[in-house]
Amino acid sequence: LFMASGQGVYRWNPDERTFDTLENLAGVFSNPLLLQSKKGILYMGTLGEGLNYIDTDAMQVRKVTGIENRDINLANVKIECLSEDKDGNLWLGFVRKGLLMLPEESSLFDFWDFSAIEYESGASVSVVYEDKEGLIWAGVENGEMMRLNENGEVIVSYTLQKPVISLLEDSNHAFWVGTYYGGLLRFDKHTGKYAPIRELENKYIKKIAESRD
């Protein structure tokens, strides 16, 4: 079990029943994100120190290297969200930069610059989500919801007027959108219409999860 914070990366020690410090990151990384890929790689996204991974053999945090793109420098980009789809492709959303897809089978990757589109409040991609049909959705902090095709092209875009930060399609195929102090929305992904959940209006919905029951 690993945990990351702005102060460091920690590993659970079951013998001592405590967390050991893997690496002290105080003053280096801000709000790191952790994602374990289907291949077992522990990726860590950061705000300003790019994409990293945890070397579980050496127990060290290392930079992801060997990947080149003229639009994005993975060494220092600000990563807002990390996600992996059913095919093992890694999706990264950036602060005011757009969206990147790192294919599972190649060191080459594609980048889509949403900042070229004139959104009112920039193009910080705060969440990337694959629904039960295998469609990729990107939520943007200015309230945009975008559905993408396999080439990263925006098929359709909806304006929710609330900063989108979390997404979930439940087992009954209801689609839920969590917002930044805009509450929880029930979203129709076919029409773009949505309805707020009255009990959660003006709440900060960081994550949405469904239990087995």
mmCIF file of N, CA and C in Angstrom, residues 48-154:
data_model
loop_
_atom_site.group_PDB
_atom_site.id
_atom_site.type_symbol
_atom_site.label_atom_id
_atom_site.label_comp_id
_atom_site.label_asym_id
_atom_site.label_seq_id
_atom_site.Cartn_x
_atom_site.Cartn_y
_atom_site.Cartn_z
ATOM 1 N N GLY A 48 3.636 20.483 -11.655
ATOM 2 C CA GLY A 48 4.875 21.202 -11.931
ATOM 3 C C GLY A 48 6.109 20.344 -12.054
ATOM 4 N N GLU A 49 6.024 19.074 -11.601
ATOM 5 C CA GLU A 49 7.170 18.169 -11.729
ATOM 6 C C GLU A 49 6.859 17.016 -12.669
ATOM 7 N N GLY A 50 5.813 17.168 -13.457
ATOM 8 C CA GLY A 50 5.523 16.228 -14.520
ATOM 9 C C GLY A 50 5.067 14.852 -14.070
ATOM 10 N N LEU A 51 5.333 13.865 -14.939
ATOM 11 C CA LEU A 51 4.917 12.485 -14.721
ATOM 12 C C LEU A 51 6.073 11.672 -14.169
ATOM 13 N N ASN A 52 5.809 10.965 -13.088
ATOM 14 C CA ASN A 52 6.807 10.137 -12.416
ATOM 15 C C ASN A 52 6.250 8.738 -12.214
ATOM 16 N N TYR A 53 7.096 7.830 -11.741
ATOM 17 C CA TYR A 53 6.619 6.516 -11.345
ATOM 18 C C TYR A 53 7.411 6.069 -10.120
ATOM 19 N N ILE A 54 6.831 5.164 -9.361
ATOM 20 C CA ILE A 54 7.501 4.641 -8.179
ATOM 21 C C ILE A 54 8.189 3.330 -8.541
ATOM 22 N N ASP A 55 9.498 3.332 -8.466
ATOM 23 C CA ASP A 55 10.295 2.128 -8.699
ATOM 24 C C ASP A 55 10.200 1.282 -7.433
ATOM 25 N N THR A 56 9.350 0.258 -7.468
ATOM 26 C CA THR A 56 9.100 -0.535 -6.264
ATOM 27 C C THR A 56 10.264 -1.470 -5.914
ATOM 28 N N ASP A 57 11.184 -1.683 -6.859
ATOM 29 C CA ASP A 57 12.374 -2.493 -6.550
ATOM 30 C C ASP A 57 13.398 -1.660 -5.769
ATOM 31 N N ALA A 58 13.685 -0.467 -6.293
ATOM 32 C CA ALA A 58 14.645 0.416 -5.628
ATOM 33 C C ALA A 58 13.987 1.284 -4.566
ATOM 34 N N MET A 59 12.637 1.267 -4.546
ATOM 35 C CA MET A 59 11.860 2.101 -3.633
ATOM 36 C C MET A 59 12.239 3.569 -3.767
ATOM 37 N N GLN A 60 12.183 4.039 -5.021
ATOM 38 C CA GLN A 60 12.486 5.435 -5.307
ATOM 39 C C GLN A 60 11.471 5.991 -6.303
ATOM 40 N N VAL A 61 11.285 7.307 -6.266
ATOM 41 C CA VAL A 61 10.448 7.997 -7.242
ATOM 42 C C VAL A 61 11.339 8.416 -8.406
ATOM 43 N N ARG A 62 10.927 8.050 -9.624
ATOM 44 C CA ARG A 62 11.735 8.354 -10.806
ATOM 45 C C ARG A 62 10.885 9.058 -11.857
ATOM 46 N N LYS A 63 11.555 9.855 -12.684
ATOM 47 C CA LYS A 63 10.887 10.534 -13.784
ATOM 48 C C LYS A 63 10.571 9.551 -14.906
ATOM 49 N N VAL A 64 9.425 9.731 -15.556
ATOM 50 C CA VAL A 64 9.137 8.988 -16.783
ATOM 51 C C VAL A 64 9.947 9.636 -17.901
ATOM 52 N N THR A 65 10.797 8.856 -18.561
ATOM 53 C CA THR A 65 11.680 9.386 -19.598
ATOM 54 C C THR A 65 11.482 8.616 -20.897
ATOM 55 N N GLY A 66 12.146 9.079 -21.958
ATOM 56 C CA GLY A 66 12.116 8.387 -23.236
ATOM 57 C C GLY A 66 10.875 8.657 -24.051
ATOM 58 N N ILE A 67 10.084 9.633 -23.652
ATOM 59 C CA ILE A 67 8.868 9.978 -24.386
ATOM 60 C C ILE A 67 8.990 11.414 -24.865
ATOM 61 N N GLU A 68 8.862 11.623 -26.156
ATOM 62 C CA GLU A 68 9.045 12.953 -26.722
ATOM 63 C C GLU A 68 7.767 13.438 -27.391
ATOM 64 N N ASN A 69 7.480 14.712 -27.212
ATOM 65 C CA ASN A 69 6.372 15.360 -27.899
ATOM 66 C C ASN A 69 6.664 16.848 -27.936
ATOM 67 N N ARG A 70 6.453 17.469 -29.088
ATOM 68 C CA ARG A 70 6.808 18.880 -29.239
ATOM 69 C C ARG A 70 5.885 19.809 -28.465
ATOM 70 N N ASP A 71 4.716 19.318 -28.085
ATOM 71 C CA ASP A 71 3.744 20.171 -27.406
ATOM 72 C C ASP A 71 3.822 20.098 -25.886
ATOM 73 N N ILE A 72 4.290 18.974 -25.365
ATOM 74 C CA ILE A 72 4.253 18.751 -23.926
ATOM 75 C C ILE A 72 5.617 18.279 -23.429
ATOM 76 N N ASN A 73 6.071 18.872 -22.336
ATOM 77 C CA ASN A 73 7.290 18.421 -21.667
ATOM 78 C C ASN A 73 6.872 17.694 -20.394
ATOM 79 N N LEU A 74 6.935 16.378 -20.425
ATOM 80 C CA LEU A 74 6.479 15.590 -19.278
ATOM 81 C C LEU A 74 7.330 15.794 -18.030
ATOM 82 N N ALA A 75 8.455 16.456 -18.172
ATOM 83 C CA ALA A 75 9.336 16.647 -17.020
ATOM 84 C C ALA A 75 8.815 17.705 -16.061
ATOM 85 N N ASN A 76 8.049 18.676 -16.598
ATOM 86 C CA ASN A 76 7.632 19.763 -15.703
ATOM 87 C C ASN A 76 6.190 20.214 -15.897
ATOM 88 N N VAL A 77 5.413 19.456 -16.645
ATOM 89 C CA VAL A 77 4.028 19.850 -16.879
ATOM 90 C C VAL A 77 3.194 19.690 -15.604
ATOM 91 N N LYS A 78 2.133 20.481 -15.496
ATOM 92 C CA LYS A 78 1.233 20.398 -14.343
ATOM 93 C C LYS A 78 0.092 19.438 -14.665
ATOM 94 N N ILE A 79 0.062 18.306 -13.968
ATOM 95 C CA ILE A 79 -0.922 17.256 -14.229
ATOM 96 C C ILE A 79 -2.070 17.383 -13.241
ATOM 97 N N GLU A 80 -3.275 17.528 -13.778
ATOM 98 C CA GLU A 80 -4.464 17.703 -12.949
ATOM 99 C C GLU A 80 -5.173 16.385 -12.673
ATOM 100 N N CYS A 81 -5.092 15.437 -13.633
ATOM 101 C CA CYS A 81 -5.767 14.150 -13.424
ATOM 102 C C CYS A 81 -5.068 13.054 -14.217
ATOM 103 N N LEU A 82 -5.215 11.811 -13.722
ATOM 104 C CA LEU A 82 -4.650 10.611 -14.341
ATOM 105 C C LEU A 82 -5.748 9.563 -14.444
ATOM 106 N N SER A 83 -5.797 8.867 -15.595
ATOM 107 C CA SER A 83 -6.785 7.812 -15.753
ATOM 108 C C SER A 83 -6.257 6.786 -16.741
ATOM 109 N N GLU A 84 -6.764 5.551 -16.637
ATOM 110 C CA GLU A 84 -6.398 4.492 -17.574
ATOM 111 C C GLU A 84 -7.674 3.872 -18.123
ATOM 112 N N ASP A 85 -7.723 3.663 -19.442
ATOM 113 C CA ASP A 85 -8.922 3.066 -20.033
ATOM 114 C C ASP A 85 -8.786 1.544 -20.111
ATOM 115 N N LYS A 86 -9.825 0.888 -20.647
ATOM 116 C CA LYS A 86 -9.864 -0.574 -20.670
ATOM 117 C C LYS A 86 -8.772 -1.187 -21.530
ATOM 118 N N ASP A 87 -8.209 -0.406 -22.470
ATOM 119 C CA ASP A 87 -7.152 -0.898 -23.351
ATOM 120 C C ASP A 87 -5.761 -0.645 -22.791
ATOM 121 N N GLY A 88 -5.686 -0.067 -21.601
ATOM 122 C CA GLY A 88 -4.388 0.195 -20.996
ATOM 123 C C GLY A 88 -3.768 1.502 -21.412
ATOM 124 N N ASN A 89 -4.513 2.342 -22.150
ATOM 125 C CA ASN A 89 -4.001 3.664 -22.525
ATOM 126 C C ASN A 89 -4.077 4.597 -21.319
ATOM 127 N N LEU A 90 -3.047 5.381 -21.133
ATOM 128 C CA LEU A 90 -2.977 6.315 -20.016
ATOM 129 C C LEU A 90 -3.395 7.707 -20.495
ATOM 130 N N TRP A 91 -4.339 8.310 -19.779
ATOM 131 C CA TRP A 91 -4.838 9.648 -20.124
ATOM 132 C C TRP A 91 -4.412 10.633 -19.044
ATOM 133 N N LEU A 92 -3.861 11.772 -19.475
ATOM 134 C CA LEU A 92 -3.416 12.803 -18.554
ATOM 135 C C LEU A 92 -4.104 14.118 -18.904
ATOM 136 N N GLY A 93 -4.708 14.745 -17.904
ATOM 137 C CA GLY A 93 -5.294 16.069 -18.078
ATOM 138 C C GLY A 93 -4.405 17.098 -17.422
ATOM 139 N N PHE A 94 -4.213 18.240 -18.092
ATOM 140 C CA PHE A 94 -3.256 19.237 -17.628
ATOM 141 C C PHE A 94 -3.923 20.547 -17.229
ATOM 142 N N VAL A 95 -3.204 21.316 -16.448
ATOM 143 C CA VAL A 95 -3.655 22.658 -16.089
ATOM 144 C C VAL A 95 -3.431 23.578 -17.284
ATOM 145 N N ARG A 96 -4.517 24.034 -17.889
ATOM 146 C CA ARG A 96 -4.501 24.987 -19.000
ATOM 147 C C ARG A 96 -3.635 24.532 -20.179
ATOM 148 N N LYS A 97 -3.557 23.234 -20.389
ATOM 149 C CA LYS A 97 -2.757 22.710 -21.495
ATOM 150 C C LYS A 97 -3.556 21.791 -22.397
ATOM 151 N N GLY A 98 -4.499 21.067 -21.844
ATOM 152 C CA GLY A 98 -5.252 20.137 -22.664
ATOM 153 C C GLY A 98 -5.166 18.717 -22.153
ATOM 154 N N LEU A 99 -5.177 17.776 -23.082
ATOM 155 C CA LEU A 99 -5.286 16.361 -22.751
ATOM 156 C C LEU A 99 -4.279 15.557 -23.547
ATOM 157 N N LEU A 100 -3.701 14.567 -22.901
ATOM 158 C CA LEU A 100 -2.707 13.709 -23.549
ATOM 159 C C LEU A 100 -3.096 12.256 -23.352
ATOM 160 N N MET A 101 -2.902 11.447 -24.401
ATOM 161 C CA MET A 101 -3.125 10.013 -24.292
ATOM 162 C C MET A 101 -1.820 9.294 -24.588
ATOM 163 N N LEU A 102 -1.380 8.478 -23.640
ATOM 164 C CA LEU A 102 -0.153 7.700 -23.778
ATOM 165 C C LEU A 102 -0.550 6.257 -24.075
ATOM 166 N N PRO A 103 -0.434 5.813 -25.342
ATOM 167 C CA PRO A 103 -0.887 4.471 -25.703
ATOM 168 C C PRO A 103 -0.131 3.375 -24.969
ATOM 169 N N GLU A 104 -0.822 2.308 -24.692
ATOM 170 C CA GLU A 104 -0.241 1.182 -23.971
ATOM 171 C C GLU A 104 0.827 0.481 -24.791
ATOM 172 N N GLU A 105 0.697 0.495 -26.106
ATOM 173 C CA GLU A 105 1.582 -0.302 -26.954
ATOM 174 C C GLU A 105 2.726 0.482 -27.586
ATOM 175 N N SER A 106 2.858 1.765 -27.249
ATOM 176 C CA SER A 106 3.847 2.557 -27.960
ATOM 177 C C SER A 106 4.418 3.649 -27.076
ATOM 178 N N SER A 107 5.633 4.120 -27.425
ATOM 179 C CA SER A 107 6.218 5.249 -26.713
ATOM 180 C C SER A 107 5.803 6.566 -27.366
ATOM 181 N N LEU A 108 5.089 6.485 -28.476
ATOM 182 C CA LEU A 108 4.563 7.683 -29.122
ATOM 183 C C LEU A 108 3.209 8.010 -28.514
ATOM 184 N N PHE A 109 2.873 9.274 -28.467
ATOM 185 C CA PHE A 109 1.581 9.616 -27.906
ATOM 186 C C PHE A 109 0.995 10.830 -28.609
ATOM 187 N N ASP A 110 -0.295 11.018 -28.403
ATOM 188 C CA ASP A 110 -1.008 12.138 -29.011
ATOM 189 C C ASP A 110 -1.377 13.154 -27.947
ATOM 190 N N PHE A 111 -1.463 14.412 -28.384
ATOM 191 C CA PHE A 111 -1.793 15.507 -27.485
ATOM 192 C C PHE A 111 -2.848 16.375 -28.136
ATOM 193 N N TRP A 112 -3.870 16.719 -27.346
ATOM 194 C CA TRP A 112 -4.935 17.580 -27.859
ATOM 195 C C TRP A 112 -4.970 18.852 -27.042
ATOM 196 N N ASP A 113 -4.722 19.966 -27.712
ATOM 197 C CA ASP A 113 -4.578 21.247 -27.036
ATOM 198 C C ASP A 113 -5.931 21.925 -26.934
ATOM 199 N N PHE A 114 -6.641 21.666 -25.830
ATOM 200 C CA PHE A 114 -7.937 22.291 -25.636
ATOM 201 C C PHE A 114 -7.791 23.783 -25.381
ATOM 202 N N SER A 115 -6.603 24.252 -24.987
ATOM 203 C CA SER A 115 -6.434 25.672 -24.713
ATOM 204 C C SER A 115 -6.533 26.509 -25.978
ATOM 205 N N ALA A 116 -6.449 25.855 -27.136
ATOM 206 C CA ALA A 116 -6.624 26.580 -28.394
ATOM 207 C C ALA A 116 -8.079 26.972 -28.599
ATOM 208 N N ILE A 117 -8.973 26.282 -27.887
ATOM 209 C CA ILE A 117 -10.387 26.614 -27.946
ATOM 210 C C ILE A 117 -10.657 27.720 -26.939
ATOM 211 N N GLU A 118 -11.396 28.722 -27.322
ATOM 212 C CA GLU A 118 -11.561 29.897 -26.478
ATOM 213 C C GLU A 118 -12.602 29.669 -25.386
ATOM 214 N N TYR A 119 -12.204 28.922 -24.373
ATOM 215 C CA TYR A 119 -13.061 28.771 -23.221
ATOM 216 C C TYR A 119 -12.952 30.022 -22.354
ATOM 217 N N GLU A 120 -14.019 30.336 -21.643
ATOM 218 C CA GLU A 120 -14.039 31.552 -20.849
ATOM 219 C C GLU A 120 -13.029 31.518 -19.715
ATOM 220 N N SER A 121 -12.792 30.344 -19.137
ATOM 221 C CA SER A 121 -11.909 30.283 -17.965
ATOM 222 C C SER A 121 -10.777 29.291 -18.153
ATOM 223 N N GLY A 122 -10.250 29.242 -19.364
ATOM 224 C CA GLY A 122 -9.109 28.369 -19.613
ATOM 225 C C GLY A 122 -9.519 26.946 -19.894
ATOM 226 N N ALA A 123 -8.543 26.035 -19.877
ATOM 227 C CA ALA A 123 -8.813 24.662 -20.270
ATOM 228 C C ALA A 123 -8.088 23.683 -19.357
ATOM 229 N N SER A 124 -8.298 23.820 -18.056
ATOM 230 C CA SER A 124 -7.703 22.871 -17.120
ATOM 231 C C SER A 124 -8.574 21.625 -17.075
ATOM 232 N N VAL A 125 -8.039 20.509 -17.576
ATOM 233 C CA VAL A 125 -8.783 19.252 -17.589
ATOM 234 C C VAL A 125 -8.669 18.622 -16.205
ATOM 235 N N SER A 126 -9.780 18.553 -15.487
ATOM 236 C CA SER A 126 -9.749 18.120 -14.094
ATOM 237 C C SER A 126 -10.088 16.648 -13.910
ATOM 238 N N VAL A 127 -10.723 16.012 -14.910
ATOM 239 C CA VAL A 127 -11.060 14.601 -14.783
ATOM 240 C C VAL A 127 -11.197 13.985 -16.171
ATOM 241 N N VAL A 128 -10.701 12.759 -16.328
ATOM 242 C CA VAL A 128 -10.883 11.965 -17.551
ATOM 243 C C VAL A 128 -11.508 10.649 -17.123
ATOM 244 N N TYR A 129 -12.548 10.216 -17.853
ATOM 245 C CA TYR A 129 -13.314 9.048 -17.408
ATOM 246 C C TYR A 129 -13.768 8.232 -18.614
ATOM 247 N N GLU A 130 -13.671 6.904 -18.503
ATOM 248 C CA GLU A 130 -14.176 6.003 -19.532
ATOM 249 C C GLU A 130 -15.494 5.409 -19.058
ATOM 250 N N ASP A 131 -16.564 5.611 -19.827
ATOM 251 C CA ASP A 131 -17.863 5.097 -19.405
ATOM 252 C C ASP A 131 -18.016 3.623 -19.786
ATOM 253 N N LYS A 132 -19.183 3.052 -19.522
ATOM 254 C CA LYS A 132 -19.397 1.621 -19.725
ATOM 255 C C LYS A 132 -19.486 1.232 -21.196
ATOM 256 N N GLU A 133 -19.607 2.212 -22.072
ATOM 257 C CA GLU A 133 -19.582 1.952 -23.506
ATOM 258 C C GLU A 133 -18.184 2.090 -24.085
ATOM 259 N N GLY A 134 -17.224 2.425 -23.226
ATOM 260 C CA GLY A 134 -15.858 2.619 -23.685
ATOM 261 C C GLY A 134 -15.596 3.994 -24.242
ATOM 262 N N LEU A 135 -16.518 4.934 -24.021
ATOM 263 C CA LEU A 135 -16.351 6.298 -24.490
ATOM 264 C C LEU A 135 -15.564 7.106 -23.463
ATOM 265 N N ILE A 136 -14.694 7.985 -23.942
ATOM 266 C CA ILE A 136 -13.865 8.807 -23.077
ATOM 267 C C ILE A 136 -14.511 10.182 -22.899
ATOM 268 N N TRP A 137 -14.636 10.590 -21.638
ATOM 269 C CA TRP A 137 -15.174 11.894 -21.287
ATOM 270 C C TRP A 137 -14.100 12.707 -20.578
ATOM 271 N N ALA A 138 -14.054 13.995 -20.885
ATOM 272 C CA ALA A 138 -13.144 14.909 -20.197
ATOM 273 C C ALA A 138 -13.965 16.018 -19.567
ATOM 274 N N GLY A 139 -13.740 16.246 -18.282
ATOM 275 C CA GLY A 139 -14.393 17.338 -17.582
ATOM 276 C C GLY A 139 -13.414 18.483 -17.407
ATOM 277 N N VAL A 140 -13.873 19.687 -17.661
ATOM 278 C CA VAL A 140 -13.014 20.860 -17.627
ATOM 279 C C VAL A 140 -13.491 21.794 -16.510
ATOM 280 N N GLU A 141 -12.564 22.494 -15.912
ATOM 281 C CA GLU A 141 -12.888 23.308 -14.751
ATOM 282 C C GLU A 141 -13.791 24.498 -15.066
ATOM 283 N N ASN A 142 -13.955 24.821 -16.352
ATOM 284 C CA ASN A 142 -14.865 25.911 -16.684
ATOM 285 C C ASN A 142 -16.299 25.423 -16.893
ATOM 286 N N GLY A 143 -16.537 24.126 -16.646
ATOM 287 C CA GLY A 143 -17.891 23.601 -16.761
ATOM 288 C C GLY A 143 -18.182 22.857 -18.045
ATOM 289 N N GLU A 144 -17.167 22.665 -18.887
ATOM 290 C CA GLU A 144 -17.367 21.918 -20.127
ATOM 291 C C GLU A 144 -17.277 20.413 -19.863
ATOM 292 N N MET A 145 -18.134 19.653 -20.560
ATOM 293 C CA MET A 145 -18.065 18.185 -20.583
ATOM 294 C C MET A 145 -17.889 17.789 -22.039
ATOM 295 N N MET A 146 -16.792 17.076 -22.342
ATOM 296 C CA MET A 146 -16.487 16.726 -23.715
ATOM 297 C C MET A 146 -16.392 15.216 -23.885
ATOM 298 N N ARG A 147 -16.992 14.715 -24.964
ATOM 299 C CA ARG A 147 -16.856 13.306 -25.310
ATOM 300 C C ARG A 147 -15.912 13.204 -26.493
ATOM 301 N N LEU A 148 -14.938 12.280 -26.386
ATOM 302 C CA LEU A 148 -13.882 12.151 -27.381
ATOM 303 C C LEU A 148 -13.999 10.837 -28.134
ATOM 304 N N ASN A 149 -13.492 10.833 -29.374
ATOM 305 C CA ASN A 149 -13.394 9.569 -30.096
ATOM 306 C C ASN A 149 -11.998 8.985 -29.893
ATOM 307 N N GLU A 150 -11.722 7.861 -30.566
ATOM 308 C CA GLU A 150 -10.445 7.173 -30.358
ATOM 309 C C GLU A 150 -9.261 7.980 -30.877
ATOM 310 N N ASN A 151 -9.519 9.021 -31.679
ATOM 311 C CA ASN A 151 -8.456 9.872 -32.185
ATOM 312 C C ASN A 151 -8.262 11.120 -31.340
ATOM 313 N N GLY A 152 -8.997 11.193 -30.224
ATOM 314 C CA GLY A 152 -8.865 12.344 -29.345
ATOM 315 C C GLY A 152 -9.638 13.562 -29.790
ATOM 316 N N GLU A 153 -10.457 13.401 -30.823
ATOM 317 C CA GLU A 153 -11.238 14.530 -31.326
ATOM 318 C C GLU A 153 -12.510 14.688 -30.508
ATOM 319 N N VAL A 154 -12.890 15.927 -30.250
ATOM 320 C CA VAL A 154 -14.099 16.206 -29.491
ATOM 321 C C VAL A 154 -15.315 15.952 -30.378
#
